[in-house]
Each structure stands twice: as C-alpha cells, then as structure tokens.
PDB file of C-alpha atoms in Angstrom:
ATOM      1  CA  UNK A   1      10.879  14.475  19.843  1.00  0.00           C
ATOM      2  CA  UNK A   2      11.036  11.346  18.078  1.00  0.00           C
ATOM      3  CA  UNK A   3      10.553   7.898  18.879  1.00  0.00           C
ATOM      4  CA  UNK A   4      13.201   4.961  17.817  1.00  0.00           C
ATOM      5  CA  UNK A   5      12.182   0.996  17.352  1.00  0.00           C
ATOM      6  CA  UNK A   6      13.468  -1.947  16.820  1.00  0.00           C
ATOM      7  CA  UNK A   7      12.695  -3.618  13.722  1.00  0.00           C
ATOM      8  CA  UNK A   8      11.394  -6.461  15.372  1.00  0.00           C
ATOM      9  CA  UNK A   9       8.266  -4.154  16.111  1.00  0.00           C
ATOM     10  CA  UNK A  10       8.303  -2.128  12.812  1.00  0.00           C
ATOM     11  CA  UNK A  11       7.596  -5.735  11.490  1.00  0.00           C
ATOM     12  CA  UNK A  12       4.595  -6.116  13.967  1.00  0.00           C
ATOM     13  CA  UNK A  13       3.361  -2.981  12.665  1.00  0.00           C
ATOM     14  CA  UNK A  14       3.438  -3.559   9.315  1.00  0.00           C
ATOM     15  CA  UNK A  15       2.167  -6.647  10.197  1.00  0.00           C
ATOM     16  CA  UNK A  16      -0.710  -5.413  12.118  1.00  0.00           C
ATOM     17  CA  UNK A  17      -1.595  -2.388   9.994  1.00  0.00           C
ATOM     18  CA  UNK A  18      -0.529  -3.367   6.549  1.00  0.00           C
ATOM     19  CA  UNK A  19      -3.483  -2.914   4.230  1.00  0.00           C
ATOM     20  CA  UNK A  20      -6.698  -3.507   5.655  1.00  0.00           C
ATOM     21  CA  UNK A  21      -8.679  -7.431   4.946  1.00  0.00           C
ATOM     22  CA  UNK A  22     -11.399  -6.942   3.039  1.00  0.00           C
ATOM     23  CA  UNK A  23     -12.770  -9.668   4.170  1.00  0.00           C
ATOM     24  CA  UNK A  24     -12.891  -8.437   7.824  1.00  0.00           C
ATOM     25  CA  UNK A  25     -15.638  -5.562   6.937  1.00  0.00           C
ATOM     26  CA  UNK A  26     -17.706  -8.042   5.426  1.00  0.00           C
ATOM     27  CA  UNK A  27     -21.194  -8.638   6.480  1.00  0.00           C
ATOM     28  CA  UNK A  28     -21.079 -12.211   8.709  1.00  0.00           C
ATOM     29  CA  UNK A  29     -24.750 -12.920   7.119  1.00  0.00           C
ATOM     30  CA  UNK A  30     -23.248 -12.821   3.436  1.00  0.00           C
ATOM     31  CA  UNK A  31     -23.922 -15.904   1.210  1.00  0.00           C
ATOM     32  CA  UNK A  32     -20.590 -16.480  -0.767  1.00  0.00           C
ATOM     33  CA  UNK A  33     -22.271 -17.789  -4.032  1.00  0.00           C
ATOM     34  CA  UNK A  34     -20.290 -21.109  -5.126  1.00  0.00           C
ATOM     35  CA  UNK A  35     -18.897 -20.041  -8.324  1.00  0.00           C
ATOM     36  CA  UNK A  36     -15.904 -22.288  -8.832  1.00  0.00           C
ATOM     37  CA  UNK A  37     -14.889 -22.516  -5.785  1.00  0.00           C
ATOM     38  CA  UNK A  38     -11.265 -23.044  -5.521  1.00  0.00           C
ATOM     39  CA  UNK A  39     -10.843 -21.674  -9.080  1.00  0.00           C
ATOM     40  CA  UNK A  40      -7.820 -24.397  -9.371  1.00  0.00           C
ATOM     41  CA  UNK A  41      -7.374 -24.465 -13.115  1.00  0.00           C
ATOM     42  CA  UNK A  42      -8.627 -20.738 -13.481  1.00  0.00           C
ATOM     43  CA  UNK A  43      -6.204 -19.218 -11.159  1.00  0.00           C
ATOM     44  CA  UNK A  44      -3.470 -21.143 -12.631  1.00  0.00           C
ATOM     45  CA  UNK A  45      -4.876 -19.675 -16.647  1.00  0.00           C
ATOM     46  CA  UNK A  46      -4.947 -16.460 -14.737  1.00  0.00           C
ATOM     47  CA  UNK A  47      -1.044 -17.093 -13.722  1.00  0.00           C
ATOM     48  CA  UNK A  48      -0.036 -18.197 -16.981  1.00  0.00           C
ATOM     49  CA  UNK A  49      -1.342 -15.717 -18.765  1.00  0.00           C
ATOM     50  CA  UNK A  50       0.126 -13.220 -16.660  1.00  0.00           C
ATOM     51  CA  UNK A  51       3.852 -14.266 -16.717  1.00  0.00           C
ATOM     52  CA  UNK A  52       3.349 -13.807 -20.333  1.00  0.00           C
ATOM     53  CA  UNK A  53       2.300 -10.296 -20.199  1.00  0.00           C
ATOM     54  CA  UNK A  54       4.318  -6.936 -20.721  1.00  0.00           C
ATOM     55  CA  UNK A  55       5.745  -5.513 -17.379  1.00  0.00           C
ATOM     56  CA  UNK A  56       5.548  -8.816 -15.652  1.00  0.00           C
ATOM     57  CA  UNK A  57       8.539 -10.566 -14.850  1.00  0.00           C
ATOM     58  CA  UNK A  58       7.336 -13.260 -12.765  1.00  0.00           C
ATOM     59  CA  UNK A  59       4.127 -14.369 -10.502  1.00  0.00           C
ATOM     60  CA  UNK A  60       5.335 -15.266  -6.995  1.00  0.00           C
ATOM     61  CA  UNK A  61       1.945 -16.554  -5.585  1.00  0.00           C
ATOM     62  CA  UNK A  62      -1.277 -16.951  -5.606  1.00  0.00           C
ATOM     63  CA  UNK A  63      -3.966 -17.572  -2.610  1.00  0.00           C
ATOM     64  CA  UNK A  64      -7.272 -17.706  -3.720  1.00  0.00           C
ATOM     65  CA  UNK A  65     -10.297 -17.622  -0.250  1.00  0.00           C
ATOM     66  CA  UNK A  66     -13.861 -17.663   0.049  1.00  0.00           C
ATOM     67  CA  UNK A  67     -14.233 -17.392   3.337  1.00  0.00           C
ATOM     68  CA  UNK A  68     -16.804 -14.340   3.643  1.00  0.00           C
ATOM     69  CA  UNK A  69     -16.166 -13.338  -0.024  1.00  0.00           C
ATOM     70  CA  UNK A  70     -14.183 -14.321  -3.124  1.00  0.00           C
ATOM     71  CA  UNK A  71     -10.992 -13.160  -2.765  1.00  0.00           C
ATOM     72  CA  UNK A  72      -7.921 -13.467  -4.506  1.00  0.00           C
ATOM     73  CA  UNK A  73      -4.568 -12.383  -3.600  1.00  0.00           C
ATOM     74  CA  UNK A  74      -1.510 -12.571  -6.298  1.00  0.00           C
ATOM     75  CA  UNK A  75       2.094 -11.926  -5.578  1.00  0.00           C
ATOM     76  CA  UNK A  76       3.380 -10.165  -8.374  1.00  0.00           C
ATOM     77  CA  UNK A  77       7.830  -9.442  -9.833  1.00  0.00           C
ATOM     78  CA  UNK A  78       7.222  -6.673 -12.321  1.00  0.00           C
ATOM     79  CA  UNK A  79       9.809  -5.922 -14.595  1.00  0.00           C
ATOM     80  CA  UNK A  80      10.349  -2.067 -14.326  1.00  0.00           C
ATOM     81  CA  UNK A  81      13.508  -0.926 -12.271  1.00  0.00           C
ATOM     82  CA  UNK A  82      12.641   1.436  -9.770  1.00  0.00           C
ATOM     83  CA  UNK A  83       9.427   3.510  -8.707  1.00  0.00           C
ATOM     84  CA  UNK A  84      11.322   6.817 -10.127  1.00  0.00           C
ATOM     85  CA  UNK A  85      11.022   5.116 -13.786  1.00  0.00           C
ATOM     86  CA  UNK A  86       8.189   2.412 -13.396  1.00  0.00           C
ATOM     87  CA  UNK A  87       4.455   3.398 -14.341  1.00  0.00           C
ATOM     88  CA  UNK A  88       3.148   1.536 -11.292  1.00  0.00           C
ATOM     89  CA  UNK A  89      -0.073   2.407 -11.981  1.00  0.00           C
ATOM     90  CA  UNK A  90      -0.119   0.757 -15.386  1.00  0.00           C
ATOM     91  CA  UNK A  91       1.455  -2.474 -13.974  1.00  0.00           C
ATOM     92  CA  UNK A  92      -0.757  -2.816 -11.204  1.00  0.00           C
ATOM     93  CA  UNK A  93      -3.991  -2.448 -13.414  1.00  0.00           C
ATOM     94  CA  UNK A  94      -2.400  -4.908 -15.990  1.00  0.00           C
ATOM     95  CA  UNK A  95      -2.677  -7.310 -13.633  1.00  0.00           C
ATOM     96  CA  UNK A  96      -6.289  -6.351 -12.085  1.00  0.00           C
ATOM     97  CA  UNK A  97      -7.706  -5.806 -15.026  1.00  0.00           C
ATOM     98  CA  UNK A  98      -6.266  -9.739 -16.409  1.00  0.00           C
ATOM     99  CA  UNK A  99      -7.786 -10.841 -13.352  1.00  0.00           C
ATOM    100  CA  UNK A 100     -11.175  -9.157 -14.115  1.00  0.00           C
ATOM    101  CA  UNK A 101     -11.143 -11.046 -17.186  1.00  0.00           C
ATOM    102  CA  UNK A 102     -10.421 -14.284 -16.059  1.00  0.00           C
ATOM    103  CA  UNK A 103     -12.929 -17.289 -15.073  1.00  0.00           C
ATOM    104  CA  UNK A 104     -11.869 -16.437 -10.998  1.00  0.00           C
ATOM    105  CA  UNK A 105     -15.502 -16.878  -9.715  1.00  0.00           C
ATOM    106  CA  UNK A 106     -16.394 -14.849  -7.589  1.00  0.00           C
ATOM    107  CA  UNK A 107     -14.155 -11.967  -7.752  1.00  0.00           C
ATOM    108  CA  UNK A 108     -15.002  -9.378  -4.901  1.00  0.00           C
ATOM    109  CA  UNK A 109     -11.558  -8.281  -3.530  1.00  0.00           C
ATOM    110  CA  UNK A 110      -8.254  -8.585  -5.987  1.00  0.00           C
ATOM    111  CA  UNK A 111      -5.009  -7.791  -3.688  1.00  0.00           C
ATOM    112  CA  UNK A 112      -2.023  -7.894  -6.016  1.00  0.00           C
ATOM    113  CA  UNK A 113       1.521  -7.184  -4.039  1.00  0.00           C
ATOM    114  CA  UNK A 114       3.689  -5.883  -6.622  1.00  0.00           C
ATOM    115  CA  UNK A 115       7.377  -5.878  -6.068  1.00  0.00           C
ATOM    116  CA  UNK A 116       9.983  -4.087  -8.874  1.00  0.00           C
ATOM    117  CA  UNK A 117      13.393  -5.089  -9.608  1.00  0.00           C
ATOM    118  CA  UNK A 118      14.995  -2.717  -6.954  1.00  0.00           C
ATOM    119  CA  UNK A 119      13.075  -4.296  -4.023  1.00  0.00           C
ATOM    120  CA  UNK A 120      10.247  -1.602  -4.082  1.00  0.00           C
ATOM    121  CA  UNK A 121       7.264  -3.201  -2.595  1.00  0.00           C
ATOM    122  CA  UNK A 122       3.667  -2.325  -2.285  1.00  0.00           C
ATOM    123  CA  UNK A 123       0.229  -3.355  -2.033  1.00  0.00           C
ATOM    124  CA  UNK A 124      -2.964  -2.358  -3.843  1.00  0.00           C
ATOM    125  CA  UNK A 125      -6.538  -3.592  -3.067  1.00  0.00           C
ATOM    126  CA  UNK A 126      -8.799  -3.635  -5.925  1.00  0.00           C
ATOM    127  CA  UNK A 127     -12.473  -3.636  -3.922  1.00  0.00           C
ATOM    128  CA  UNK A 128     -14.257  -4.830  -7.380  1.00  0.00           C
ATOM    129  CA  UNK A 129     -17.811  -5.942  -5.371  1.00  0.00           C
ATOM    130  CA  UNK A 130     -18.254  -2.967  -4.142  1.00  0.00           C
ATOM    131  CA  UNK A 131     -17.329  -0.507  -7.439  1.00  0.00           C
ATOM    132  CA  UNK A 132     -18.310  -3.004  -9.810  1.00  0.00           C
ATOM    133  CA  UNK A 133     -19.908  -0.108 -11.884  1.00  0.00           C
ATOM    134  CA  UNK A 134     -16.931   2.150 -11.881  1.00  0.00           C
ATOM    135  CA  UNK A 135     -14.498  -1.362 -12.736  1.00  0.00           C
ATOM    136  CA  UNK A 136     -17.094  -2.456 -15.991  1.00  0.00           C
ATOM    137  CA  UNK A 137     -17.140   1.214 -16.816  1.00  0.00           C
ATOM    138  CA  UNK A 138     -12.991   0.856 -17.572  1.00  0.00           C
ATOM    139  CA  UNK A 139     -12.750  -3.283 -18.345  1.00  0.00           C
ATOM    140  CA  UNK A 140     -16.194  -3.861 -19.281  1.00  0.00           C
ATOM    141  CA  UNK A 141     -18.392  -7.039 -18.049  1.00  0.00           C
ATOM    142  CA  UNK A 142     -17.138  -9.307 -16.242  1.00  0.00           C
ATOM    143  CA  UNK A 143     -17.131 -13.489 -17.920  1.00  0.00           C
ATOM    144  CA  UNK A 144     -20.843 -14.530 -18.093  1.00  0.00           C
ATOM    145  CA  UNK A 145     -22.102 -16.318 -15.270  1.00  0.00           C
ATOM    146  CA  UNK A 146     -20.162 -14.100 -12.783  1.00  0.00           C
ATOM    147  CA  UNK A 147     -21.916 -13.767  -9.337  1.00  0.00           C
ATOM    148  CA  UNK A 148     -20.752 -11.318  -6.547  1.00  0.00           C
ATOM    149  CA  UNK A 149     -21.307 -11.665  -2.506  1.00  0.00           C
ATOM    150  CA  UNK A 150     -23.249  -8.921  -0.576  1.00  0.00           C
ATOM    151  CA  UNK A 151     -21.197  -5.740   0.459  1.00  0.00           C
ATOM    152  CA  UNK A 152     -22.388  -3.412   3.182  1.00  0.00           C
ATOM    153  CA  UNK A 153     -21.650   0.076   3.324  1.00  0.00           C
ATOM    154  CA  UNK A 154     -19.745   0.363   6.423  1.00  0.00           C
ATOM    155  CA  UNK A 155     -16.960   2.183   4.930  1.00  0.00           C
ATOM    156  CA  UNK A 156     -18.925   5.544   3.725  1.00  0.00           C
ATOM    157  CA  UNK A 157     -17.442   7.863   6.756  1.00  0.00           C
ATOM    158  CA  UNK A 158     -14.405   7.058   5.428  1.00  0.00           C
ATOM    159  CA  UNK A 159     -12.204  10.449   3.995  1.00  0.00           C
ATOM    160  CA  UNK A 160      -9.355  11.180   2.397  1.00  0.00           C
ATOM    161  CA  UNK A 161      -6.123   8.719   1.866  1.00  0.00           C
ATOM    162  CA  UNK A 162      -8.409   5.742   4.092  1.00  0.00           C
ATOM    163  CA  UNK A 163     -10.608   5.567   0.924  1.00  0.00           C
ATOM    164  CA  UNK A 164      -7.867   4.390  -1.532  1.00  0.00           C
ATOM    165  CA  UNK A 165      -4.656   4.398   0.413  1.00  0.00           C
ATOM    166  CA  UNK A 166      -3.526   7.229  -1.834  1.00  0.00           C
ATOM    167  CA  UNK A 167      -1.184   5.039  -3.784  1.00  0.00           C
ATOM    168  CA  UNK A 168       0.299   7.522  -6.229  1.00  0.00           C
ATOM    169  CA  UNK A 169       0.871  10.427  -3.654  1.00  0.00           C
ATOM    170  CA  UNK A 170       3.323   8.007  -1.772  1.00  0.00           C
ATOM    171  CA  UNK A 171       4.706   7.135  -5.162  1.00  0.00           C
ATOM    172  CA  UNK A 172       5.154  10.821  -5.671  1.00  0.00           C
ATOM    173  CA  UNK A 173       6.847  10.788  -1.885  1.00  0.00           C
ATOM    174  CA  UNK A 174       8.687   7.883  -3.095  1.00  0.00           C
ATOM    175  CA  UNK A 175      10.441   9.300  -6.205  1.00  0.00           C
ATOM    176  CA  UNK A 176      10.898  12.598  -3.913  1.00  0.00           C
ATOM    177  CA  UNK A 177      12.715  10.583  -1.604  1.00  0.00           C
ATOM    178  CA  UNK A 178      15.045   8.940  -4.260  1.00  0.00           C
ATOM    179  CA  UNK A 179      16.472  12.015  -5.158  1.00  0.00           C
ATOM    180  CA  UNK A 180      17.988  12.818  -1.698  1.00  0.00           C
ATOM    181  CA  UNK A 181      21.317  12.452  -1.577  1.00  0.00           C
ATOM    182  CA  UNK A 182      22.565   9.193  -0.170  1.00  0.00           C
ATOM    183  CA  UNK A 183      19.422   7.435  -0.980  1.00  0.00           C
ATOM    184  CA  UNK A 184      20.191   4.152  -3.142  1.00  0.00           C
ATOM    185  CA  UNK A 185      16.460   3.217  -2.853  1.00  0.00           C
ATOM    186  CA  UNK A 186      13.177   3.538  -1.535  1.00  0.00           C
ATOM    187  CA  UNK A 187      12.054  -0.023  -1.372  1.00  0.00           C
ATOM    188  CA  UNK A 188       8.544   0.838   0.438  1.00  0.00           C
ATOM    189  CA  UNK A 189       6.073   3.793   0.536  1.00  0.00           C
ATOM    190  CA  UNK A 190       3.032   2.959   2.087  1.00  0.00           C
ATOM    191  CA  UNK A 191      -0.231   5.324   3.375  1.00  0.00           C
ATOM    192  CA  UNK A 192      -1.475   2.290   6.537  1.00  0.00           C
ATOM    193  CA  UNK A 193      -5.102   3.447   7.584  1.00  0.00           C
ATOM    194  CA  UNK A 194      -6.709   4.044  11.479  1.00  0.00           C
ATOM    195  CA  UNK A 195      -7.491   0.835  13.174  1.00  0.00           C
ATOM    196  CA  UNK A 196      -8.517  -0.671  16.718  1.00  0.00           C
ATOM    197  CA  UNK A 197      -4.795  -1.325  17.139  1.00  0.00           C
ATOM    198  CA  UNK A 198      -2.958   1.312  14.921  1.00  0.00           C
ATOM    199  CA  UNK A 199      -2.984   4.625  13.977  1.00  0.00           C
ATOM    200  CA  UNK A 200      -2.844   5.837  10.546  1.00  0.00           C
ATOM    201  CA  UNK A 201       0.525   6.431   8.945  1.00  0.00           C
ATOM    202  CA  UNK A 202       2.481   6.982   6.128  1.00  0.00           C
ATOM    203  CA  UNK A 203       5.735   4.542   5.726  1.00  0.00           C
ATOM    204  CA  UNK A 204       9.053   5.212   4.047  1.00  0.00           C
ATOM    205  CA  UNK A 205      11.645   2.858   3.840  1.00  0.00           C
ATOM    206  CA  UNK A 206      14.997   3.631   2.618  1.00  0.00           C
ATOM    207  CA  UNK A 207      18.012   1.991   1.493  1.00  0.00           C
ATOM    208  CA  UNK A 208      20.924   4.376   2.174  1.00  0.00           C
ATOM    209  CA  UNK A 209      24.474   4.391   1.471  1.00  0.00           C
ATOM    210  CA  UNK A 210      27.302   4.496   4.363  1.00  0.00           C
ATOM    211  CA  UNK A 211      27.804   8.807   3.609  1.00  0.00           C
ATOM    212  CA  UNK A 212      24.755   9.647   5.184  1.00  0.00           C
ATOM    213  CA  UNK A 213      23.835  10.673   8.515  1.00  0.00           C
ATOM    214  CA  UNK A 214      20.941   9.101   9.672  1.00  0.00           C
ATOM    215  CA  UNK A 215      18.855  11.342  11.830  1.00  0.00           C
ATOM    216  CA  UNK A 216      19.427  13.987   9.219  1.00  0.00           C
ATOM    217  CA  UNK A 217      17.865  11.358   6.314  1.00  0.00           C
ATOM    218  CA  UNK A 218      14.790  11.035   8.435  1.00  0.00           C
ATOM    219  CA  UNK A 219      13.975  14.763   9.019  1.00  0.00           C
ATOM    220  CA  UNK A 220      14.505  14.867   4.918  1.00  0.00           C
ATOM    221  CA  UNK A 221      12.439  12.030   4.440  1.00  0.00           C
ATOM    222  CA  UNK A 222       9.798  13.142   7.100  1.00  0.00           C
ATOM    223  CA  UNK A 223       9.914  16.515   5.789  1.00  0.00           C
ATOM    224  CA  UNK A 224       8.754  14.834   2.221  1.00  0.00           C
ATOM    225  CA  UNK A 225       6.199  13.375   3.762  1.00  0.00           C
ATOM    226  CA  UNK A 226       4.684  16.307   6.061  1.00  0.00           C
ATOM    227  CA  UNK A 227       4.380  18.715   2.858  1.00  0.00           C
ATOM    228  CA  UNK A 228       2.719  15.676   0.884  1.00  0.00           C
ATOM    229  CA  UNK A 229      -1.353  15.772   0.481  1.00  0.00           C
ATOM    230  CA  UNK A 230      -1.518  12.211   2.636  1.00  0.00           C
ATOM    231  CA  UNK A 231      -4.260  12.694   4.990  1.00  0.00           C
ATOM    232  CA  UNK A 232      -5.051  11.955   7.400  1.00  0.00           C
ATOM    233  CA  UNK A 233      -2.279  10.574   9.077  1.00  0.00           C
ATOM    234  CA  UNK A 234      -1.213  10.475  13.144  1.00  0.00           C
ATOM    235  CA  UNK A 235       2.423   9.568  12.442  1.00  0.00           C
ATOM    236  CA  UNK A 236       5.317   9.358  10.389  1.00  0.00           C
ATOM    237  CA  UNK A 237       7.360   6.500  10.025  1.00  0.00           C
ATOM    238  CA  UNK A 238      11.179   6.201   8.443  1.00  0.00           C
ATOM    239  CA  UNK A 239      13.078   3.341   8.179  1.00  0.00           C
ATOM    240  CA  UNK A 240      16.936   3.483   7.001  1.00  0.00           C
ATOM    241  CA  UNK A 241      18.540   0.794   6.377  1.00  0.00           C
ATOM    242  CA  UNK A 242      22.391   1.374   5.661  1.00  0.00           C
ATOM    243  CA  UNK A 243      25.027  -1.321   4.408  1.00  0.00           C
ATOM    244  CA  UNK A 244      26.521  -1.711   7.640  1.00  0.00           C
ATOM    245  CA  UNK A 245      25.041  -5.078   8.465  1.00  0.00           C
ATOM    246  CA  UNK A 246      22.830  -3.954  11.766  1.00  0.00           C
ATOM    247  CA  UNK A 247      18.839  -3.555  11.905  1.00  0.00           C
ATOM    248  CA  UNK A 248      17.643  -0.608  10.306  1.00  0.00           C
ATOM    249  CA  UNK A 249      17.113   2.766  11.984  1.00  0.00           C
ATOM    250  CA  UNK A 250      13.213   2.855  12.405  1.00  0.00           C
ATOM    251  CA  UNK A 251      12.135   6.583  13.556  1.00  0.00           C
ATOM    252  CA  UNK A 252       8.326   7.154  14.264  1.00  0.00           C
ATOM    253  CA  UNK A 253       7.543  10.979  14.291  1.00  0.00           C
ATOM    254  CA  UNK A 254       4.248  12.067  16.008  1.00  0.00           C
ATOM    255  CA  UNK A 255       2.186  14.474  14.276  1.00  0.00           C
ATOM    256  CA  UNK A 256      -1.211  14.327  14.700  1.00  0.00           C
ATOM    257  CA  UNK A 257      -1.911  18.045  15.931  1.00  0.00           C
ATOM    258  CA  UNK A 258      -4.085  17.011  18.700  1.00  0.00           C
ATOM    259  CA  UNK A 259      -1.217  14.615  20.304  1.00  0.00           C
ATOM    260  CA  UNK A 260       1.420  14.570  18.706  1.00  0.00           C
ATOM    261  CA  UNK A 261       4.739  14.726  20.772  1.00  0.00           C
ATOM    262  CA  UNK A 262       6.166  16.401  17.411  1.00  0.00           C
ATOM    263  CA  UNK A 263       4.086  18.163  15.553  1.00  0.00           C
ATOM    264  CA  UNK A 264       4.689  21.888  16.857  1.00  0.00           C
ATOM    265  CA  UNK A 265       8.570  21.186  16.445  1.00  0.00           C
ATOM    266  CA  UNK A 266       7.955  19.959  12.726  1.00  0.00           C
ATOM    267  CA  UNK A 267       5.236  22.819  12.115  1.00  0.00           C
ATOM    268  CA  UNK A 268       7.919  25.688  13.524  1.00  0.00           C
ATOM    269  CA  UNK A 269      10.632  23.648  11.183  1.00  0.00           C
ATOM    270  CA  UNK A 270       8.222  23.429   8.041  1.00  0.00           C
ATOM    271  CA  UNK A 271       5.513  25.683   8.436  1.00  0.00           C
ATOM    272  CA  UNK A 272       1.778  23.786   8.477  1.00  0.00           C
ATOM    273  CA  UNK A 273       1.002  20.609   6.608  1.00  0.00           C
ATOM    274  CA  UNK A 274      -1.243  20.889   3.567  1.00  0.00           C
ATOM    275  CA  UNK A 275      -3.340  18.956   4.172  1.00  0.00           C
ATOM    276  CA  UNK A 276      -4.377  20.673   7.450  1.00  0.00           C
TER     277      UNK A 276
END
C-alpha cells in the first residue's frame, strides 16, 4: 500500500525534517564567546575566495548566526554536471575546509547547501565544535585566536545514517537511480533523521521524461532505496516530476517493520532489507 501527497505537503516535510539545526541541540546555558561577531568583512573574504576556487561556480548566500553558537550557513552553485560525474564529496569539503581557514569567529556548525548544474541539491552539516579533533586532524588548526561555544553530548545514542546523514550512500542511490530508464535526473537524495514531528526517511526526487510510467518509476526507485545500507529509516519517499506541467507525483512507502503499511509487500517483492 502506498500513500500519495500533494506537493504542497512534501514541501512541509522537507521543510520540517530537512537537516536537523544545530543550533536547536545546543545547551541554553552556553556562552557564545564574541569572536567577531557578525564576521561582515570575513564572511565576505570567505565568499570571495570561494567563487575563485576550482569546482565552484558561484556562492548564492551566506547567513552567518550566533544565536546559541557560531554558525554559518553558505549557499553554494558548484560547477560539476550531475551527481553520476561530480565528486561531491571533494566539492563539499572544498568549501568546509576554506571556511575552516577563514577568520569566521566562532565556527561551531558550517552548513553548506550545494546545488550542481543539473539541479541536484543537497545539504551537508559540518558539526566542527563538536569533532574539532577529527577536523584539525585533516585541515589542521584553526586561525589563532579561534574560540568555540560549549557542546553537550546529547547526541551519543544516536546510530547509524542519524550520525552523519549518510551522504554518500544516497549519492550511491542517486547515481543508481540515474541509470533507470526514463530518468533525466535525480535532482535530490536526501537520508532526513527521527524527530518530534517526523520520522526518518530517505528522499528521492526525480526528474522523468513523458515514456515512463509512474507508479512503476517509484517501485524502481524505492526498490534502490530498500536494498541500500540507509538505516534506519521508517519510510520511503519518491517524488517524480514529469514534463507535463502538473505537481509532481509524491509516493511515501511505509516500511518500518514494526508499522509499516508496506513493508511485508516490499519484503515478499525484494526479499529483506540489509540493513535489517
């Protein structure tokens, strides 16, 4: 059994479960240190020197808060064509690993939304107050005078894909998905994590061509998915979007083996998910 919506309320999802605030599991007792508070000039030497590095085409935005940490969020064009062909992983870390460097002050939570030429679209969170070891390891020290807010450890029961949103699996999913037939592009592939409001999901959008048959593209698609690694997840989400001018076919597939409406179906079609 599956489940079709609107994409008025695909949009609230993504919305409401895209990837998760840092600054929400902050501490409310933390002391953001003042560092340079806005970072005016050194976001915009950040910028600049981005736009002139390899793989970037182009920086969008940037938001810079210290609300209960420093945070900085950057909206990033890349230059590679498609997730089949792009080293996303590269690109993204080019620009973390500029914004490590720069005079940003404090730097506890880099988000950089990185968006290819083909409309491919994701989001990675680079948590560097609370790995700052593991991030000096690879970039080393951070600019002198460099201060960092207090992190708590509320997210150590966390397992599997909710620890780093398994970014390359659903890149692996998304290059899987390319290769179907009547796929002209997978413009999102997304692991959301459990929440209060949401449960946790992996999202595939596709942009099809006017040959395929829908339902049948989101049983491949889903079927990508469910023999994936991405755990743990409660449902599966496709979204088709074909050149016929209407919304896009949304299709959200239960699975989680406990409740899920569909998950003995897809198990009898596909035998049991890897991950368990």
């Amino acid at each position: 059994m599956r489940w079709n919506v609107s994409a008025a309320v695909v949009c609230v999802l993504v919305v409401l479960t895209g990837c998760t605030n840092p600054l929400d599991t902050e501490p409310s007792s933390a002391q953001v240190p003042t560092g340079c508070g806005e970072c005016t000039s050194e976001v915009a030497d950040l910028v600049a020197g981005l736009e002139s590095a390899d793989g970037v085409r182009a920086v969008r935005s940037a938001e810079r808060t210290t609300t209960s940490s420093g945070y900085l969020s950057l909206g990033v064009d890349f230059d590679g064509k498609d997730v089949v062909s792009a080293d996303l992983a590269t690109l993204f870390d080019t620009v973390a690993e500029a914004a490590w460097s720069s005079g940003v002050n404090p730097l506890d939570t880099l988000s950089v939304g990185g968006t290819l030429r083909n409309g491919y679209a994701e989001t990675v969170i680079y948590d560097f107050g609370a790995d700052r070891a593991s991030f000096e390891e690879r970039w080393g020290k951070r600019p002198s005078g460099s201060e960092w807010t207090p992190v708590s450890g509320d997210d150590d029961d966390l397992e599997g894909c909710e620890v780093d949103g398994c970014h390359e699996l659903m890149r692996d999913i998304a290059r899987e998905a390319s290769a179907l037939p009547g796929v002209e592009a997978v413009v999102r592939s997304a692991y959301v994590s459990d929440s209060p409001t949401n449960a946790s999901s992996a999202d595939v959008h596709v942009k099809a061509d006017d040959t395929v048959v829908v339902d049948d593209l989101v049983e491949q698609v889903a079927e990508v998915v469910w023999r994936s690694t991405v755990a743990p997840i409660d449902l599966i989400t496709v979204q088709v979007e074909t050149p016929d001018g209407g919304f896009p076919d949304s299709v959200v597939l239960q699975i989680d083996p406990d409740h899920g409406r569909d998950h003995d179906r897809l198990e009898q079609m596909w035998g049991p998910r890897p991950a368990g």
